[in-house]
Coordinates of C-alpha atoms and ligand atoms in Angstrom, one line a residue:
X1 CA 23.6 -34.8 -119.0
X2 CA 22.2 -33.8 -115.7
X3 CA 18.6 -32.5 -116.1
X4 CA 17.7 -30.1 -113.4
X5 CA 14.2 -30.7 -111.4
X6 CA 12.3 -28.6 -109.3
X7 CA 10.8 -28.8 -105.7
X8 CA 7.3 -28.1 -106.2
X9 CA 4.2 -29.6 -104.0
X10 CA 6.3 -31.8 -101.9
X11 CA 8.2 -33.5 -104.3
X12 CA 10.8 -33.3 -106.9
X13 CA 10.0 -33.0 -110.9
X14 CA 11.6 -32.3 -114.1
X15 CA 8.8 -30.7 -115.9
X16 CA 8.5 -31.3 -119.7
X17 CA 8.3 -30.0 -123.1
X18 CA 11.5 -27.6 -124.7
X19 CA 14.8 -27.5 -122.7
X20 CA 17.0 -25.0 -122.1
X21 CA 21.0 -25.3 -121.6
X22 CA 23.0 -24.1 -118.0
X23 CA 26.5 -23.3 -119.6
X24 CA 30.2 -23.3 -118.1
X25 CA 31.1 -19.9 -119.2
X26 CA 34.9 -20.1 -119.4
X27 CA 34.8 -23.5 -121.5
X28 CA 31.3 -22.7 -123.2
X29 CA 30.3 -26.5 -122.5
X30 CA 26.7 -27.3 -121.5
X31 CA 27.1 -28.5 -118.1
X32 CA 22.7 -29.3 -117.4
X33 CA 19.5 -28.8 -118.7
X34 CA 16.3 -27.7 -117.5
X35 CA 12.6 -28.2 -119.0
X36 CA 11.3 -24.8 -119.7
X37 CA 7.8 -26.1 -118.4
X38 CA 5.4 -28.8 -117.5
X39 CA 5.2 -28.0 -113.8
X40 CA 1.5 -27.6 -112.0
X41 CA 2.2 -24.1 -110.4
X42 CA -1.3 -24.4 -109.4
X43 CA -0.7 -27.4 -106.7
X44 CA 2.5 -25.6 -105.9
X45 CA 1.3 -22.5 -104.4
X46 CA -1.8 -24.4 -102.7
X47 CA 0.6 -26.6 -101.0
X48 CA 2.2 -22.9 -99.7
X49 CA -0.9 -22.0 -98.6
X50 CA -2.4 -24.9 -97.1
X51 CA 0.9 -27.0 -95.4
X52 CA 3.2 -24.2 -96.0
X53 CA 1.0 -21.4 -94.2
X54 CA 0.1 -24.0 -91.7
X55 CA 3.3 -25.4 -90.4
X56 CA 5.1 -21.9 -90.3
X57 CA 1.7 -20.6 -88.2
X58 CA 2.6 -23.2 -85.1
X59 CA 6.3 -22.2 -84.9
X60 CA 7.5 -19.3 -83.1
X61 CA 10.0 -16.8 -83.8
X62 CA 12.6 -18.9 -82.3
X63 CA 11.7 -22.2 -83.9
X64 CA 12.0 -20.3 -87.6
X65 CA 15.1 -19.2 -86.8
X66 CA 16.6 -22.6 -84.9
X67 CA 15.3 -23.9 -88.9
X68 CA 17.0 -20.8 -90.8
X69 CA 20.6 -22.0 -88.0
X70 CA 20.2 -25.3 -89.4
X71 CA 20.1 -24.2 -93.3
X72 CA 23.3 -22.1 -92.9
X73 CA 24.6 -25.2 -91.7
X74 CA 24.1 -27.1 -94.3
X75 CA 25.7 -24.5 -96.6
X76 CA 28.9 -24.7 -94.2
X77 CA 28.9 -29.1 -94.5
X78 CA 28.4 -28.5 -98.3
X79 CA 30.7 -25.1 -99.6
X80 CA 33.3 -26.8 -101.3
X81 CA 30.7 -28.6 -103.6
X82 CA 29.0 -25.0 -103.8
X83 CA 32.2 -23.0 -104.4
X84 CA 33.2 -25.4 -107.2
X85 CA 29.3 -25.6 -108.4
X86 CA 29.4 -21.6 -108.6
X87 CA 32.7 -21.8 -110.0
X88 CA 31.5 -24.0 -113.4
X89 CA 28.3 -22.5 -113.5
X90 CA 28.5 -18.7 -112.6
X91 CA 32.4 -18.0 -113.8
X92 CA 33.2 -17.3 -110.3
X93 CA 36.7 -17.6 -108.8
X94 CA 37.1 -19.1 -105.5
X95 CA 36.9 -16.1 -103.8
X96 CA 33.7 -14.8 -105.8
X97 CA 32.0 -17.7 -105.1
X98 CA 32.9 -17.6 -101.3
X99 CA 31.4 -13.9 -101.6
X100 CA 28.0 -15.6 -102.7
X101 CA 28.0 -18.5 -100.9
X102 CA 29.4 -17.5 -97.6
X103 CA 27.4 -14.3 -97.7
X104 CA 24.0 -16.2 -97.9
X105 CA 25.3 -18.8 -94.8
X106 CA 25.9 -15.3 -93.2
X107 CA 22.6 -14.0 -93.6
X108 CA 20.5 -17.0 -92.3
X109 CA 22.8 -16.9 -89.0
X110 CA 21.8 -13.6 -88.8
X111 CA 18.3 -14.4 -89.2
X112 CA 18.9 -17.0 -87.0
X113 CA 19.5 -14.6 -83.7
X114 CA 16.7 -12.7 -84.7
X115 CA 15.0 -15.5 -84.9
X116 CA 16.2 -16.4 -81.1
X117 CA 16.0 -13.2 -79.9
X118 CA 12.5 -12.6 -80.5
X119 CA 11.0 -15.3 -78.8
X120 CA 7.5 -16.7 -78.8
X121 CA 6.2 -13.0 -79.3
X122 CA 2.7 -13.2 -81.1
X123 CA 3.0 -10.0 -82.7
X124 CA 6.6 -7.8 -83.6
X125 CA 6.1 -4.2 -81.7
X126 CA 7.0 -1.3 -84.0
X127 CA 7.8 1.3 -82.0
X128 CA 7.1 2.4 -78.2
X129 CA 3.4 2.2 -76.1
X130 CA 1.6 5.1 -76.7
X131 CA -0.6 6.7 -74.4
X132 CA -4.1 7.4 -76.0
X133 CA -6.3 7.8 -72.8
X134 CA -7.2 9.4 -70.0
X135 CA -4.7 7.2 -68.3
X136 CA -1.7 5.6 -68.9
X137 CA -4.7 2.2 -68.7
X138 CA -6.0 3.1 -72.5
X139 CA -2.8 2.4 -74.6
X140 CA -1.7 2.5 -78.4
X141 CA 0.7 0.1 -80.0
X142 CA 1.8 -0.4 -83.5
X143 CA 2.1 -4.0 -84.3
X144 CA 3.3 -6.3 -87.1
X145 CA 1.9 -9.6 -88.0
X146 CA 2.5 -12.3 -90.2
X147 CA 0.4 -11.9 -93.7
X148 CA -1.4 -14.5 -95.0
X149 CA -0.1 -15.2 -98.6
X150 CA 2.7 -16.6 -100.7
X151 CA 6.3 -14.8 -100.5
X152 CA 7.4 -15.6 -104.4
X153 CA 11.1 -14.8 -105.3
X154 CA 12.9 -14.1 -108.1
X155 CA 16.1 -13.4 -108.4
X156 CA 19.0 -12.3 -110.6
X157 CA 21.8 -14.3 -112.1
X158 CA 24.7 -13.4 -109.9
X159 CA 24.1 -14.1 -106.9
X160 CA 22.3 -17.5 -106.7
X161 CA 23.2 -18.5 -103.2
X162 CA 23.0 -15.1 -101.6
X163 CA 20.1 -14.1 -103.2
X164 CA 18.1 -17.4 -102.5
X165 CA 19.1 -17.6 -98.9
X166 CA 18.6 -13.4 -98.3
X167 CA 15.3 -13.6 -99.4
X168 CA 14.3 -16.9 -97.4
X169 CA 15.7 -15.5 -94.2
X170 CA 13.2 -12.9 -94.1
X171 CA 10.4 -14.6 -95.3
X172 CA 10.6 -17.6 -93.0
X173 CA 11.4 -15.5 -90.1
X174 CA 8.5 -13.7 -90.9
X175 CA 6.1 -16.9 -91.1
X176 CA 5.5 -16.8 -95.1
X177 CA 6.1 -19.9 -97.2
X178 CA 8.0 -19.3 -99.8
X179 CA 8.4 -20.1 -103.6
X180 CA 11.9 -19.1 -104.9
X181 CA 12.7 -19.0 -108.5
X182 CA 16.7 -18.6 -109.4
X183 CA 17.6 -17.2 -112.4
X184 CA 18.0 -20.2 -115.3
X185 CA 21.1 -19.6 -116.4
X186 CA 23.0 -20.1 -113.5
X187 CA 20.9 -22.4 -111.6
X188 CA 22.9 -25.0 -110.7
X189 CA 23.9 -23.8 -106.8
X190 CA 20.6 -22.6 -105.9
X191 CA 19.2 -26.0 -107.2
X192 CA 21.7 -27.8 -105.0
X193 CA 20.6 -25.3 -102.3
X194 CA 17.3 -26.8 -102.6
X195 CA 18.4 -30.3 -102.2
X196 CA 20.3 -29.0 -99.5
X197 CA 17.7 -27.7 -97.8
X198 CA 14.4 -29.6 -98.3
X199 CA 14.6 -32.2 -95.1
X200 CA 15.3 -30.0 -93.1
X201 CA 12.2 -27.4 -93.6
X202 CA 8.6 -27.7 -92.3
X203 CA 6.8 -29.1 -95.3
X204 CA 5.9 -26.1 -97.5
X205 CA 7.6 -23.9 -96.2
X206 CA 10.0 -23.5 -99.3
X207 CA 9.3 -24.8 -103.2
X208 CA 11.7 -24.2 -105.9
X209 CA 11.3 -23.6 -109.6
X210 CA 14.0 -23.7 -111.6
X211 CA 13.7 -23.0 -115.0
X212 CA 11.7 -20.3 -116.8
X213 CA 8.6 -18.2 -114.9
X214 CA 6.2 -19.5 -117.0
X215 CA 2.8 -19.3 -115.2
X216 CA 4.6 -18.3 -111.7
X217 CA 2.9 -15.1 -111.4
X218 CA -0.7 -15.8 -113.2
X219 CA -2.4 -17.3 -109.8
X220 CA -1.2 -14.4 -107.1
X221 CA -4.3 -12.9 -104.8
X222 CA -4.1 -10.4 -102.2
X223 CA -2.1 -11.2 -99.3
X224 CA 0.4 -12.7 -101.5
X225 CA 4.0 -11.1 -102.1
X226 CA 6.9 -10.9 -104.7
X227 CA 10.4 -10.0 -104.2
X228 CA 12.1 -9.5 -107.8
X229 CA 15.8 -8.9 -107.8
X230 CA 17.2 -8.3 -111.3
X231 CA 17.0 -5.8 -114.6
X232 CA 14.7 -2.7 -114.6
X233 CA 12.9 -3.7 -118.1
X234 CA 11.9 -7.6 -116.1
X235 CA 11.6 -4.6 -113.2
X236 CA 9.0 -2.6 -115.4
X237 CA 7.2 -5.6 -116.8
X238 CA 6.2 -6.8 -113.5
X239 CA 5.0 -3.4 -112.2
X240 CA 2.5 -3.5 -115.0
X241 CA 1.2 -7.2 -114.6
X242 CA 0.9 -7.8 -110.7
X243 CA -2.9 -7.3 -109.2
X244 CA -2.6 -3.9 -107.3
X245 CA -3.2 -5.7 -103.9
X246 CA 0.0 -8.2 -104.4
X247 CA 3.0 -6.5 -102.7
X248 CA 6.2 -5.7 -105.0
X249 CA 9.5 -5.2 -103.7
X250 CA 12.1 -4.6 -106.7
X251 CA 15.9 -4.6 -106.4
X252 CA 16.8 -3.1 -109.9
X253 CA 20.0 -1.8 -112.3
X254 CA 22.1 1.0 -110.0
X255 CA 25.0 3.3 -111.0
X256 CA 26.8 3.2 -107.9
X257 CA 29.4 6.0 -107.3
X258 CA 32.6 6.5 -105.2
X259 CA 33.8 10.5 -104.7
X260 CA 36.8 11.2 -103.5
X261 CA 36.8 13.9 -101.2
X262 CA 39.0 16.9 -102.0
X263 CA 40.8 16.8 -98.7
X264 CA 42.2 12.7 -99.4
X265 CA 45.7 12.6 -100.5
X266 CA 45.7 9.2 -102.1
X267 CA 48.7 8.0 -100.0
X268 CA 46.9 8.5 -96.7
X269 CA 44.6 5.4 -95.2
X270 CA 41.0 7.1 -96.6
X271 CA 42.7 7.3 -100.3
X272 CA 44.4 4.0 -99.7
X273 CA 41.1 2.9 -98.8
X274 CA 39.5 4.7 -102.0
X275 CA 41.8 2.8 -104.5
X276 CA 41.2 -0.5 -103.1
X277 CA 37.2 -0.2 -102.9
X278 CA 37.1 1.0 -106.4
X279 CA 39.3 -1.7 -107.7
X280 CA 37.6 -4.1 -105.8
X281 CA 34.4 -3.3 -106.4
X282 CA 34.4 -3.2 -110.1
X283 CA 36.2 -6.9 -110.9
X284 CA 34.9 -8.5 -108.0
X285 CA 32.4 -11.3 -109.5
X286 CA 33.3 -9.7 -113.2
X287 CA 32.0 -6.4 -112.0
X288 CA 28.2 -8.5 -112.0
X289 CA 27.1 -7.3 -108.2
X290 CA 24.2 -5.3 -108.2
X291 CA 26.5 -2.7 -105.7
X292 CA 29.6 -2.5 -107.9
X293 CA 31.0 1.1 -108.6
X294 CA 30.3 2.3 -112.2
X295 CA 31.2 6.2 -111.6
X296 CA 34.0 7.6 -109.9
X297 CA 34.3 11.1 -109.2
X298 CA 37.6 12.7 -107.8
X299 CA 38.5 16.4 -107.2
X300 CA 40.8 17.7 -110.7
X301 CA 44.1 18.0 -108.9
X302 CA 44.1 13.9 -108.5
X303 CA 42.8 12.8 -111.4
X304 CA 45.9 11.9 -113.2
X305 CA 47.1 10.3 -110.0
X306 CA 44.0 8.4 -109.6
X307 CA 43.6 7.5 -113.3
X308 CA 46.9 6.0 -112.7
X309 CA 46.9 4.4 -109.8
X310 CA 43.9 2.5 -110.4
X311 CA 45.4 1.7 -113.8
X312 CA 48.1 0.0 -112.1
X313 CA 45.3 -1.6 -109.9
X314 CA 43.4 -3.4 -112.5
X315 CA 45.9 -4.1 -114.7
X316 CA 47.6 -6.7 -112.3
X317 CA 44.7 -8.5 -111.9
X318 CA 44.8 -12.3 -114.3
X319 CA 41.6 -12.6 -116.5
X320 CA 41.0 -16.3 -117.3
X321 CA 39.7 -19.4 -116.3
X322 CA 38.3 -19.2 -112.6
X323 CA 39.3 -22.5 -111.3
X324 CA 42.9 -21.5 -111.2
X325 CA 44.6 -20.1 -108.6
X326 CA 46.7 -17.1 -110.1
X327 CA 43.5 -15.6 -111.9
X328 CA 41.6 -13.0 -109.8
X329 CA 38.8 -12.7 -112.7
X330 CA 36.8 -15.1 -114.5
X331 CA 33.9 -14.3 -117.5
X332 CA 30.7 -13.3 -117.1
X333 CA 28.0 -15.7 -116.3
X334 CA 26.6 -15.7 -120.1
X335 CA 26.9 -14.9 -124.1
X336 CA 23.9 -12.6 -123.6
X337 CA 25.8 -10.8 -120.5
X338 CA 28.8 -10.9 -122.8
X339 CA 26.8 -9.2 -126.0
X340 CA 25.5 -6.5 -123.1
X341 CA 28.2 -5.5 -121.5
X342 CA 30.4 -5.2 -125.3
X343 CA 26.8 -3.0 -125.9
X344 CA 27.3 -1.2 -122.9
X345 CA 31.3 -0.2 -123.1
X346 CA 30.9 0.9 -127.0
X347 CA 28.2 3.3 -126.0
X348 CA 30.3 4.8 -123.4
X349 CA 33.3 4.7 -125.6
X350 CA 31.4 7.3 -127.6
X351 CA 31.5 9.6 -125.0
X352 CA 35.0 9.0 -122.4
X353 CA 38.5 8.2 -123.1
X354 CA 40.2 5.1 -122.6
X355 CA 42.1 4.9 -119.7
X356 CA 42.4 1.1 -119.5
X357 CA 41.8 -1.6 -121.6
X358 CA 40.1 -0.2 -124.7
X359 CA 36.8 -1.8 -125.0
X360 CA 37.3 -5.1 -123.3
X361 CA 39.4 -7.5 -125.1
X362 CA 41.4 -9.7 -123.9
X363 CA 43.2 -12.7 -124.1
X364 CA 42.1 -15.1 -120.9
X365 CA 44.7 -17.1 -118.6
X366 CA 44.1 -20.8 -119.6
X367 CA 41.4 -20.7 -122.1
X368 CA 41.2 -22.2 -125.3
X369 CA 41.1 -20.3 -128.0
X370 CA 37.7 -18.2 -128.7
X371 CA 36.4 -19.9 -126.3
X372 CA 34.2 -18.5 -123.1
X373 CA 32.9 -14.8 -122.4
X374 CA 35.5 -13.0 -120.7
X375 CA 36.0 -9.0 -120.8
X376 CA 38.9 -7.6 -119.4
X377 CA 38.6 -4.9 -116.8
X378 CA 37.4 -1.5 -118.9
X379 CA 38.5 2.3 -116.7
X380 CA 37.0 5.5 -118.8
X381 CA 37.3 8.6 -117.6
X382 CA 35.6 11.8 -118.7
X383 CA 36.2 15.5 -117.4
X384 CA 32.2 16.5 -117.7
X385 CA 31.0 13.9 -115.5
X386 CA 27.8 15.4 -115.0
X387 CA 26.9 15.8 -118.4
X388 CA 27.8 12.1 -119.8
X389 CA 24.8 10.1 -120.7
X390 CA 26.2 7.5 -121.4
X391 CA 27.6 6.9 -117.8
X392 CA 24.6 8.2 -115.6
X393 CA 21.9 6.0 -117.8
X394 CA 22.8 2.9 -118.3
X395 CA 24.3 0.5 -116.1
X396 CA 26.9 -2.1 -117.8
X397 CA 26.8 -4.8 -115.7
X398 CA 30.5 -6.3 -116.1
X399 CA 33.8 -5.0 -115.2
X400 CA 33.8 -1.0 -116.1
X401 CA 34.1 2.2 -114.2
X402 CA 34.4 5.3 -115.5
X403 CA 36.5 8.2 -113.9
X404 CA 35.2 11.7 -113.7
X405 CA 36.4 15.0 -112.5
X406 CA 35.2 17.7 -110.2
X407 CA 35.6 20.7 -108.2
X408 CA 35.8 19.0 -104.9
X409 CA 32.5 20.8 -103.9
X410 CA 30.4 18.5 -101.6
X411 CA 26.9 19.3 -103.4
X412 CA 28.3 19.1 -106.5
X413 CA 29.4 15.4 -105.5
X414 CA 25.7 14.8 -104.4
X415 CA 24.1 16.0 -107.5
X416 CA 26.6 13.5 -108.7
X417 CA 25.3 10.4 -107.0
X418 CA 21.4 12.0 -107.7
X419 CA 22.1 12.4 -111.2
X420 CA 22.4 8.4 -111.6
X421 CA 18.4 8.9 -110.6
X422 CA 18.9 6.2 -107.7
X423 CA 21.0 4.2 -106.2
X424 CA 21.4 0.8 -104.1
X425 CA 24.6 2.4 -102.4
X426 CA 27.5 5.2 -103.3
X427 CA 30.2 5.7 -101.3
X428 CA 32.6 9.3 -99.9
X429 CA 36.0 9.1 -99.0
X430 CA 36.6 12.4 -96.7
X431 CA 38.0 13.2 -92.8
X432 CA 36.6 16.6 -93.2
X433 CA 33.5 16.3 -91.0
X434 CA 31.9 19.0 -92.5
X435 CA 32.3 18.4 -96.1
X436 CA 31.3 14.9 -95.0
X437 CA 27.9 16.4 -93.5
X438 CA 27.1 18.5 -97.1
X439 CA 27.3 15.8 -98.9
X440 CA 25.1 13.0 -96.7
X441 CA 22.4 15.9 -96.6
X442 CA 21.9 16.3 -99.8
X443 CA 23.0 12.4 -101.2
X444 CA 20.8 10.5 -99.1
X445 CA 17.4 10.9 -100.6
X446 CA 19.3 9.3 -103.6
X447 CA 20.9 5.8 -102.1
X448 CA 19.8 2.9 -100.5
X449 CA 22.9 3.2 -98.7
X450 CA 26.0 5.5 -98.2
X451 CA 29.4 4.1 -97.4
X452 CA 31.6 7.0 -95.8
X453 CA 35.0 6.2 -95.7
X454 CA 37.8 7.6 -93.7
X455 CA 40.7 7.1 -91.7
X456 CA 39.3 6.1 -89.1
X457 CA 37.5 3.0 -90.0
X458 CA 39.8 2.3 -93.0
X459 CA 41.0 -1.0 -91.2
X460 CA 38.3 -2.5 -90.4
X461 CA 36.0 -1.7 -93.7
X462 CA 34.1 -4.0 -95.1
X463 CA 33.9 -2.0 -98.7
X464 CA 30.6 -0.5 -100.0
X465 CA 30.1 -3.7 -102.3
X466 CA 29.4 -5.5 -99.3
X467 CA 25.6 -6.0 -98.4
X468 CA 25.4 -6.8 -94.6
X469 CA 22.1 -8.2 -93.2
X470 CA 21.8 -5.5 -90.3
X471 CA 21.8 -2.4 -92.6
X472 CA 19.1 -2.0 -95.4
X473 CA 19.4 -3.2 -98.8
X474 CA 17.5 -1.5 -101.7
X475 CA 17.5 2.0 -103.2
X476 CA 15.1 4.4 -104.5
X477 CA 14.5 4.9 -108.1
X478 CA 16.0 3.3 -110.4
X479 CA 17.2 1.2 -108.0
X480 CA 13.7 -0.2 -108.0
X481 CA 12.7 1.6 -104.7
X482 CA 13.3 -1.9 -102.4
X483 CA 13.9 -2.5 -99.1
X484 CA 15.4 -5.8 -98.1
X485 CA 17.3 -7.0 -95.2
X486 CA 17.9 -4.6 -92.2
X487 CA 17.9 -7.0 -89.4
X488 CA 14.2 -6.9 -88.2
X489 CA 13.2 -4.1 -91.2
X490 CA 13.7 -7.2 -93.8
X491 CA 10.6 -9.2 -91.7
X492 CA 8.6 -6.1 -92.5
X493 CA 7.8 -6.8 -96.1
X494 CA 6.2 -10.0 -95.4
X495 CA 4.3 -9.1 -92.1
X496 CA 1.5 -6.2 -91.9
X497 CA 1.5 -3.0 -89.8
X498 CA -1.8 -2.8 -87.6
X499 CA -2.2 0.3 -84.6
X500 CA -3.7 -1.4 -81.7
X501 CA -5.9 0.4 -79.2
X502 CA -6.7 -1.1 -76.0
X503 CA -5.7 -1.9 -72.4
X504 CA -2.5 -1.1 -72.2
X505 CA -1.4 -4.3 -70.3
X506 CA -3.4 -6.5 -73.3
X507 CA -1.3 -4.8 -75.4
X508 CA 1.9 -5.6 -73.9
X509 CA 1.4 -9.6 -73.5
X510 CA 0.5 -9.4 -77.6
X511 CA 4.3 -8.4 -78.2
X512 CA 5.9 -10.8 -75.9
X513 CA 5.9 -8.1 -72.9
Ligands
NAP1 P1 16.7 -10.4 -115.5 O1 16.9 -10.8 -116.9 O2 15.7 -9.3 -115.2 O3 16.2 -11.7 -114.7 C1 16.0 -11.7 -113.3 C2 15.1 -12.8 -112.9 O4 13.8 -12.5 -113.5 C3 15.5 -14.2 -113.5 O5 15.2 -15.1 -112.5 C4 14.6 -14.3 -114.7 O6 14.3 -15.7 -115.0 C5 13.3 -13.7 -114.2 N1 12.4 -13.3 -115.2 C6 12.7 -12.9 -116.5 N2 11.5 -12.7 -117.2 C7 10.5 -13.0 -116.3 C8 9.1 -13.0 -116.4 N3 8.4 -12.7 -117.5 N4 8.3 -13.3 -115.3 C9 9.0 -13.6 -114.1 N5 10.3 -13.7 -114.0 C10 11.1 -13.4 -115.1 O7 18.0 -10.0 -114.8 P2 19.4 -10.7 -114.7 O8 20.0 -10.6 -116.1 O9 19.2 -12.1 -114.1 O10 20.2 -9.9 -113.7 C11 20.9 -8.7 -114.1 C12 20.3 -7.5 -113.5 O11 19.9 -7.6 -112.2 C13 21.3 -6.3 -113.6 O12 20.7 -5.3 -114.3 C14 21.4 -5.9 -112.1 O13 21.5 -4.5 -111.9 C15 20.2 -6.5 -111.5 N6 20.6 -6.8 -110.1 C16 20.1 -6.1 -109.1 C17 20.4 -6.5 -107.8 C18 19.9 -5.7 -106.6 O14 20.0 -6.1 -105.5 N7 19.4 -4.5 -106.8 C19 21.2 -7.6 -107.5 C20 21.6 -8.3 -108.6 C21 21.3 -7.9 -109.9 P3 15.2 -16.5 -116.1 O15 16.6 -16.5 -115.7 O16 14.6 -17.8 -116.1 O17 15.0 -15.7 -117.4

C-alpha cells in the first residue's frame, strides 16, 4: 500500500500516528494512505520564511515566471500518469481529468508571460503617475510590493491539479513561498505534483501537506496569507479562527445560473449554444466544479422545449466507470460526496418535479454490482423559480440542475441570479442588446463573473464553466467574496498596495520605468 508523504522543511515525510484511506471511487478499493499527523508545521513555515522568503526575494519577475514555464512543463512530460492518477483517484474521465490537469499547465504558462513581461520591475505600478505638486516634478504613484509572510493554500477536492497550480502561479509570481494543502481525499495528483515539482523550485519556495490541517493554521502572524477554496461551513470556520491581521481569500459553494433570453429560439446558434453549456456544465467532472450550472431559467413559451431538449441531452450521456472510453460520466470523488448530493436532490425533490432521472439512481457502465458512488444526471424543474428554497440555498454539488420558468423580463432574470445571494459566475443567452444591457446592470453586483452568450461568439465559446487565468475568479457572498486569478489582479492578494509621493522620475525607476 502506497503511503503518501509530505514535502515539508526540505524534505519528504510520512508523518505518524492514525491513517486515513485515498479511495478509487468507481471500484471502492483503497488505492493509499496518508498519516493524519506527526509533521513539525513549526519548521515548515520557518523554512518559508527564512529560505523560502529569501530565495523568492533575489529573483525577479521574470526569473519566477521562467520557474512557473518550467512547472507547466513538467505537467506536459508527466499528463498521462496525471490523467490516469486523477482518473483512479478523483472518478474523472479522461476528458475531466484533462479539464483539471491541463487547466492548471494552462495557468502557470499564463503566469509565466506575466512573469516575462514584467521584467526586473522592483515594485508592480497600479495605476497611472499622478500629479500631486506644483509641477509635474512632485509625483504620486500607487505601488504594489511583495508581502512578507507565508501564502498557505487549501483547497477543495475537485480540482487537485488546477487548484494547486492556480494558486502557486500567483503566489510565486508575486514572491510568497507557499504552503499548499490538497484536499485528502483526492490527494494522489497534487502529491505527484509535488514530486513533480520540488527540483525544480528555489528551496522553500513550495511545501506540501497532504493529509489533514491539523496544526496548519495555529502559527500564522501578520503578513501571512490563506487562500481556502472549498465549502462555506470550512468557509465560516476559518473566518472565525484567523488573527484579524492574516489575509483570507475564500472561494466558497455558488448556485450558478444560465437564463435564457426571451428573444433565443433554441434552434438558432445562442440557444444551440444554451443547451450545450447547460448540459455541459452540469455532468462535466459529475457536476463537482465550483462553476457548474445548478438553476436554469427560461422564458414560459420554451420551457417544455427546453425541459425536453436537455432531457435528450443528458440522457445520452454513459454513467460508469471513467477509464472507459464510451462513458462520458464517472462518480463522485467520495461516499461522503455521494450521501450529500442523495441529501441535496431529496430536498429539492420536495419542492420541483422530475424531469430526468428521479432522484439519482442509476445503474453504472462496467461496475460491479453496488459497488462505487455514482449518481446519474438529476434535471428538476419548477414553474416558481424565485420562490423555491430549496434551489436558491443550497448548493448540491453533483450532477443536478433544476429548470425554472419566467416572464422573459431582464430584471426579473437578475433578481434571479441575486436571489442565489452570490455567485462565482451565471451566464445570459440573448442578441437583444438591450435586454442584454438590463440584465448586466442589475446582475453584476451578484457574480464574480457573467458569461453573455450570443450568436456572435457562439463558435468560439469557451462555456461559463471554464475559469480562464486573464479574467477574475471569485464571487461575492456566498461565493465567499474571493478574488483569484485575473492576470496581474491574482498577484494582488499576496503583494501590498502603498501610494508613493515623491520625485516623479524616482518614482518611475521603482516600477521598471
Ligand atoms: P471542504 O470540506 O470545505 O474542504 C476543503 C478543504 O478544506 C480541504 O482541503 C479540507 O481538508 C480543508 N479543511 C477541512 N477542515 C479544515 C480545517 N479545520 N482547517 C483547515 N482546513 C480544513 O470542501 P470540499 O468538500 O473539499 O469541496 C467541496 C466544496 O468546495 C463545494 O461546496 C464547492 O462549492 C466548493 N468549491 C468551491 C470552488 C470555488 O472556486 N469557489 C471550487 C471548488 C469547490 P481535508 O480534505 O483534509 O478535510
Amino acid at each position: 500500500m502506497q503511503l503518501l508523504a509530505s514535502y515539508l522543511a526540505g524534505k519528504w515525510s510520512p508523518g505518524s500516528g492514525a491513517k486515513q484511506s485515498l479511495v478509487n471511487p468507481t471500484t471502492e478499493e483503497v488505492l493509499a494512505e496518508v498519516h493524519t499527523g506527526g509533521h513539525d508545521l513549526a519548521a515548515a513555515f520557518q523554512h518559508a520564511r527564512t529560505a523560502g522568503a529569501r530565495e523568492l526575494a533575489g529573483m525577479t519577475f521574470a526569473q519566477r515566471g521562467a520557474v512557473l514555464a518550467a512547472l507547466a512543463k513538467a505537467i506536459h512530460g508527466a499528463r498521462e500518469e496525471l490523467i490516469a492518477l486523477a482518473v483512479a483517484n478523483g472518478g474523472n474521465t479522461r476528458g475531466d481529468a484533462k479539464f483539471d490537469i491541463d487547466g492548471g499547465a494552462v495557468t502557470l504558462s499564463h503566469y509565466a508571460q506575466l512573469g516575462e513581461k514584467l521584467g526586473s520591475a522592483p515594485l508592480l505600478g497600479d495605476g497611472e503617475p499622478i500629479q500631486v505638486g506644483r509641477t509635474a516634478r512632485m509625483g504620486g504613484q500607487h505601488v504594489w510590493a511583495r508581502r512578507r509572510g507565508v501564502a498557505v493554500h487549501i483547497n477543495a477536492f475537485n480540482f487537485p491539479a488546477w487548484g494547486l497550480c492556480e494558486k502557486l502561479a500567483c503566489a510565486l509570481l508575486a514572491g510568497m513561498p507557499v504552503i499548499s494543502k490538497p484536499a485528502t481525499a483526492t490527494a494522489l495528483v497534487a502529491h505527484r505534483l509535488a514530486q513533480l515539482f520540488e527540483p525544480l523550485l528555489p528551496a522553500g519556495a513550495l511545501q506540501v501537506l497532504i493529509g489533514p490541517a491539523g496544526a496548519l493554521l495555529d502559527t500564522l502572524v501578520p503578513g501571512d496569507v490563506v487562500a481556502f477554496t472549498g465549502g462555506s461551513d470550512t468557509a465560516k470556520m476559518l473566518r472565525n479562527k484567523l488573527p484579524e491581521p492574516v489575509r483570507l481569500n475564500i472561494e466558497a459553494d455558488s448556485l450558478n445560473a444560465a437564463v435564457l433570453g426571451p428573444d433565443v429560439d433554441l434552434g438558432s446558434e445562442a440557444g444551440a449554444l444554451f443547451l450545450a453549456d447547460v448540459a455541459r456544465d452540469m455532468t462535466q467532472k459529475t457536476g463537482q466544479k465550483c462553476t457548474a450550472i445548478r438553476r436554469v431559467l427560461v422564458p414560459e413559451a420554451r420551457f417544455a422545449e427546453v425541459c425536453d431538449a436537455l432531457k435528450e441531452r443528458v440522457s445520452a450521456i454513459a454513467v460508469g466507470d471513467p477509464s472507459r472510453e464510451d462513458v462520458r460520466m464517472g462518480p463522485v470523488a467520495t461516499a461522503q460526496q455521494h450521501k450529500d448530493v442523495k441529501a441535496g436532490i431529496a430536498r429539492l425533490a420536495a419542492a420541483t418535479d422530475s424531469v430526468y432521472g428521479g432522484t439519482g439512481e442509476i445503474t453504472p457502465v462496467g461496475v460491479a454490482a453496488g459497488k462505487g458512488y455514482f449518481i446519474g444526471p438529476v434535471l428538476r424543474s419548477t414553474r416558481d423559480p424565485m420562490n423555491c428554497a430549496p434551489l436558491n440555498e443550497h448548493e448540491v454539488f453533483g450532477p443536478v440542475s433544476t429548470i425554472g420558468l419566467y416572464n422573459g423580463d431582464a430584471a426579473f432574470a437578475a433578481d434571479f441570479i441575486a436571489r442565489g445571494e452570490g455567485c462565482l459566475v451565471s451566464s445570459a443567452y440573448s442578441d437583444d442588446r438591450e435586454w442584454v444591457a438590463t440584465f448586466v446592470g442589475a446582475a453584476a453586483p451578484w457574480a464574480g463573473r457573467l458569461y453573455l452568450g450570443s450568436s456572435k461568439m457562439a463558435s468560439q465559446s469557451p462555456g461559463p464553466g471554464t475559469v480562464l487565468p486573464s479574467l477574475l475568479h471569485g464571487g461575492p457572498g456566498r461565493a465567499g467574496g474571493g478574488e483569484e486569478l485575473g492576470g496581474e489582479r491574482g498577484l494582488q492578494f499576496y503583494m501590498q498596495r502603498c501610494a508613493l509621493e515623491g520625485d516623479a522620475s524616482v518614482l518611475k525607476t521603482l516600477i521598471g520605468g
